[in-house]
Amino acid sequence: MPKSFWMVVNNPANFQIARKRGFDLVGLQAHHRRKVQRMEPDDRVLIYISQKRCFAATATVTTSMIEDHSPIWEPE
């Protein structure tokens, strides 16, 4: 059973990148850092697409936060 539920906002381009990767990684802006640091395995995440104004997916957190600056994501 999930411990906590979280909502994160993403843009359509980065949502599609995450979707193609099977949501093994979800890119978020730096101001979400504190929220993401509090996420734990088995928590649930609801992904909202800002420009489309819709909830597009849910996911289960499998690991703690990973910070990576590889150029995977589209600039926001």
Coordinates of C-alpha atoms in Angstrom, one line a residue:
M1 CA 0.0 0.0 0.0
P2 CA 1.4 3.5 -0.9
K3 CA 2.7 5.6 1.9
S4 CA 2.1 8.9 0.3
F5 CA 0.6 10.4 -2.9
W6 CA 2.3 13.2 -4.8
M7 CA 1.4 15.3 -7.8
V8 CA 4.1 16.6 -10.2
V9 CA 3.7 18.9 -13.2
N10 CA 5.4 18.2 -16.5
N11 CA 5.3 19.6 -20.0
P12 CA 4.1 17.5 -23.0
A13 CA 7.6 17.0 -24.5
N14 CA 9.2 15.7 -21.2
F15 CA 6.2 13.6 -20.5
Q16 CA 6.6 11.8 -23.8
I17 CA 10.3 11.3 -23.2
A18 CA 9.5 9.7 -19.8
R19 CA 6.8 7.6 -21.3
K20 CA 9.1 6.2 -24.0
R21 CA 11.5 5.3 -21.2
G22 CA 8.8 3.5 -19.4
F23 CA 8.8 6.1 -16.6
D24 CA 12.0 4.8 -15.2
L25 CA 13.0 8.4 -14.9
V26 CA 10.9 11.6 -14.7
G27 CA 12.5 15.0 -15.2
L28 CA 11.5 17.8 -12.9
Q29 CA 12.6 21.3 -12.4
A30 CA 15.0 22.2 -9.6
H31 CA 12.3 23.9 -7.5
H32 CA 10.7 20.4 -7.0
R33 CA 13.9 19.1 -5.3
R34 CA 12.6 19.2 -1.7
K35 CA 9.4 17.5 -2.7
V36 CA 11.2 14.7 -4.6
Q37 CA 13.7 14.2 -1.7
R38 CA 10.7 13.3 0.5
M39 CA 9.4 10.7 -1.9
E40 CA 10.1 7.1 -0.9
P41 CA 9.8 3.7 -2.6
D42 CA 6.1 2.6 -3.0
D43 CA 4.8 6.1 -2.9
R44 CA 2.5 7.0 -5.8
V45 CA 3.0 9.9 -8.2
L46 CA 0.2 11.6 -10.3
I47 CA 1.6 13.3 -13.4
Y48 CA -0.2 16.4 -14.6
I49 CA 0.5 17.9 -18.1
S50 CA 0.4 21.7 -17.7
Q51 CA -0.3 22.8 -21.3
K52 CA -2.9 20.1 -21.9
R53 CA -4.5 20.6 -18.5
C54 CA -4.9 16.9 -17.8
F55 CA -3.7 14.1 -15.5
A56 CA -1.8 11.8 -17.9
A57 CA -0.3 9.0 -15.8
T58 CA 0.4 7.6 -12.4
A59 CA 3.6 5.9 -11.3
T60 CA 5.0 4.1 -8.4
V61 CA 8.3 5.4 -6.9
T62 CA 10.9 2.6 -6.9
T63 CA 14.0 4.3 -5.7
S64 CA 15.0 7.5 -3.8
M65 CA 15.9 10.6 -5.8
I66 CA 18.7 10.5 -8.4
E67 CA 20.2 13.7 -9.6
D68 CA 21.5 13.6 -13.2
H69 CA 22.3 16.5 -15.5
S70 CA 22.5 14.5 -18.7
P71 CA 20.8 16.2 -21.6
I72 CA 17.7 14.0 -21.7
W73 CA 15.0 16.6 -21.2
E74 CA 13.6 19.4 -23.3
P75 CA 14.2 22.9 -21.8
E76 CA 11.1 24.3 -20.1

